[in-house]
Amino acid sequence: MGFKLISLFLLPLLILTILSGADQSPHVSHRNKTALAGARGVGKVELNGRKQTSGCNLFQGRWVFDASYPFYNSSMCPFIDGEFNCFGRPDKQFLMYSWQPDSCTIPRFDGKAFLNKWRGKRVMFVGDSLSLNMWESLACMIHSSVPDSKYTFIKRTPLSSLTFQEYGVTLYLYRTPYLVDISKEDVGRVLNLGTIEGGADVWKDMDILLFNSWHWWLHKGVQSQGWDFIRNGSSLIRDMDRLDAFNKGLTTWAQWVDQNVNTSQTRVFFQGISPTHYVGREWNEPRKTCNGQMQPLTGSTYPGGSVPAASIVSRVLSLMKTPVYLLDITTLSQLRKDAHPSTYGGDGGTDCSHWCLPGLPDTWNQLLYAALSM
């Protein structure tokens, strides 16, 4: 998993629904984390030469109980993997929370409106299993809006796709947990912090690109991490500081985006850092994990503070020429210690890393929908 080599038999997928014609919204940079989509207009500001509505940070707010949630029933969505399907979980209140920004109201997701706006377009999620989590969430949210709409669903590694045939909209998933290359060399599998070559051509010419990477940078052990050596410049090493490695790898990704993405066609997002809840002392319950948690944390700040990788993401994005919208889901997700599969994910362990579907990733997609509705 995570290798960026794409075999010839996958190439036919690349021609699915390659149509054109939907309106394109202007690109907007949100490197300063001022999330402005969905605001009930309060003036205009100029940023990097682009006008945008100001006054709303989508990602600063709190969770409120909302009986109109969830968006869909897991039993009615054919796209959910067992690891995200928490159908056997006895408590259901965790499904009934909506995210409320402090200074505005975000639009409720409308799958049919999404399909109409992006008719004939291609959306690609690129990253690890958190990208899979969000991709399946969006698939379910759209499907619940148009349950009778015909679709084509192809799930393979590294490239999967879901096409809503009537609308010509295709949601792609490209699995590559590090974004940069892992190659087979004489010494073994090498994580190359300075190259993005294998498979990256399939990322080009999309209408929406949403990237994600972080969790695998924390994996230790050659079986878990998926590589034997790191190539850092001219050096071949067994290991290095993982935050430093992430910074170098993400910088390589940023250079690839700046050199290869056609900004007149493609809107680029970075998913932000999705947190885990294995260490209860972060929210003042030292002996607890996500297991047994039944409600979100109150308020708008996380007692354990920020995730170090989040500052790396913000810094790298700030140095890019290409406008990249940071879908800054870290803090709002930190507050959801209750939303993980825990022991109900079907793998026999305790999963405090991924998220139940329906659940938190639906909010990520609602925020994506708000950003795209600007």
PDB file of C-alpha atoms in Angstrom, residues 83-84 129-130 133 214-215 218-219 224 274-293 302 307 333-334 336-345 347-355:
ATOM      1  CA  GLU A  83     -13.189  -0.516   9.231  1.00  0.00           C
ATOM      2  CA  PHE A  84     -15.333   2.643   9.133  1.00  0.00           C
ATOM      3  CA  SER A 129      -6.532   5.918   4.692  1.00  0.00           C
ATOM      4  CA  LEU A 130      -7.810   9.264   6.003  1.00  0.00           C
ATOM      5  CA  ASN A 133     -12.280   7.852   4.989  1.00  0.00           C
ATOM      6  CA  TRP A 214       0.774  12.558   7.973  1.00  0.00           C
ATOM      7  CA  HIS A 215      -0.273   9.389   9.794  1.00  0.00           C
ATOM      8  CA  LEU A 218       4.599   8.191  12.481  1.00  0.00           C
ATOM      9  CA  HIS A 219       4.681   4.464  11.705  1.00  0.00           C
ATOM     10  CA  SER A 224       4.375  -0.977   9.453  1.00  0.00           C
ATOM     11  CA  SER A 274      -6.480  14.410  11.359  1.00  0.00           C
ATOM     12  CA  PRO A 275      -5.760  13.734  15.059  1.00  0.00           C
ATOM     13  CA  THR A 276      -5.808  10.507  17.058  1.00  0.00           C
ATOM     14  CA  HIS A 277      -7.222   9.852  20.546  1.00  0.00           C
ATOM     15  CA  TYR A 278      -5.068   7.126  22.072  1.00  0.00           C
ATOM     16  CA  VAL A 279      -3.677   9.291  24.909  1.00  0.00           C
ATOM     17  CA  GLY A 280      -6.378  10.400  27.338  1.00  0.00           C
ATOM     18  CA  ARG A 281      -4.151  12.817  29.211  1.00  0.00           C
ATOM     19  CA  GLU A 282      -4.531  15.131  26.205  1.00  0.00           C
ATOM     20  CA  TRP A 283      -8.131  15.793  27.307  1.00  0.00           C
ATOM     21  CA  ASN A 284      -7.529  15.307  31.056  1.00  0.00           C
ATOM     22  CA  GLU A 285      -8.559  11.644  31.275  1.00  0.00           C
ATOM     23  CA  PRO A 286      -5.118  10.023  31.691  1.00  0.00           C
ATOM     24  CA  ARG A 287      -6.292   6.408  31.714  1.00  0.00           C
ATOM     25  CA  LYS A 288      -8.695   6.657  28.813  1.00  0.00           C
ATOM     26  CA  THR A 289      -8.583   6.302  25.034  1.00  0.00           C
ATOM     27  CA  CYS A 290     -11.343   6.874  22.500  1.00  0.00           C
ATOM     28  CA  ASN A 291     -12.949   3.601  23.592  1.00  0.00           C
ATOM     29  CA  GLY A 292     -16.212   4.265  25.412  1.00  0.00           C
ATOM     30  CA  GLN A 293     -16.284   7.997  24.643  1.00  0.00           C
ATOM     31  CA  TYR A 302      -8.351  21.212  22.776  1.00  0.00           C
ATOM     32  CA  VAL A 307      -0.486  18.840  16.502  1.00  0.00           C
ATOM     33  CA  SER A 333     -11.577  16.885  14.966  1.00  0.00           C
ATOM     34  CA  GLN A 334      -9.560  16.902  18.197  1.00  0.00           C
ATOM     35  CA  ARG A 336     -14.418  14.557  18.657  1.00  0.00           C
ATOM     36  CA  LYS A 337     -12.860  11.925  20.913  1.00  0.00           C
ATOM     37  CA  ASP A 338     -16.204  10.125  20.622  1.00  0.00           C
ATOM     38  CA  ALA A 339     -16.252   9.706  16.828  1.00  0.00           C
ATOM     39  CA  HIS A 340     -13.722   6.909  16.226  1.00  0.00           C
ATOM     40  CA  PRO A 341     -14.584   3.274  15.435  1.00  0.00           C
ATOM     41  CA  SER A 342     -12.756   2.237  18.643  1.00  0.00           C
ATOM     42  CA  THR A 343     -13.613  -1.486  18.958  1.00  0.00           C
ATOM     43  CA  TYR A 344     -16.450  -1.399  16.407  1.00  0.00           C
ATOM     44  CA  GLY A 345     -14.338  -1.090  13.276  1.00  0.00           C
ATOM     45  CA  ASP A 347     -10.378  -5.252  12.687  1.00  0.00           C
ATOM     46  CA  GLY A 348     -10.358  -6.689  16.194  1.00  0.00           C
ATOM     47  CA  GLY A 349      -8.393  -3.831  17.742  1.00  0.00           C
ATOM     48  CA  THR A 350      -9.064  -0.360  19.095  1.00  0.00           C
ATOM     49  CA  ASP A 351      -9.045   2.211  16.310  1.00  0.00           C
ATOM     50  CA  CYS A 352      -8.685   5.766  17.605  1.00  0.00           C
ATOM     51  CA  SER A 353      -7.199   6.976  14.338  1.00  0.00           C
ATOM     52  CA  HIS A 354      -9.939   6.648  11.707  1.00  0.00           C
ATOM     53  CA  TRP A 355     -13.549   7.816  11.982  1.00  0.00           C
TER      54      TRP A 355
END
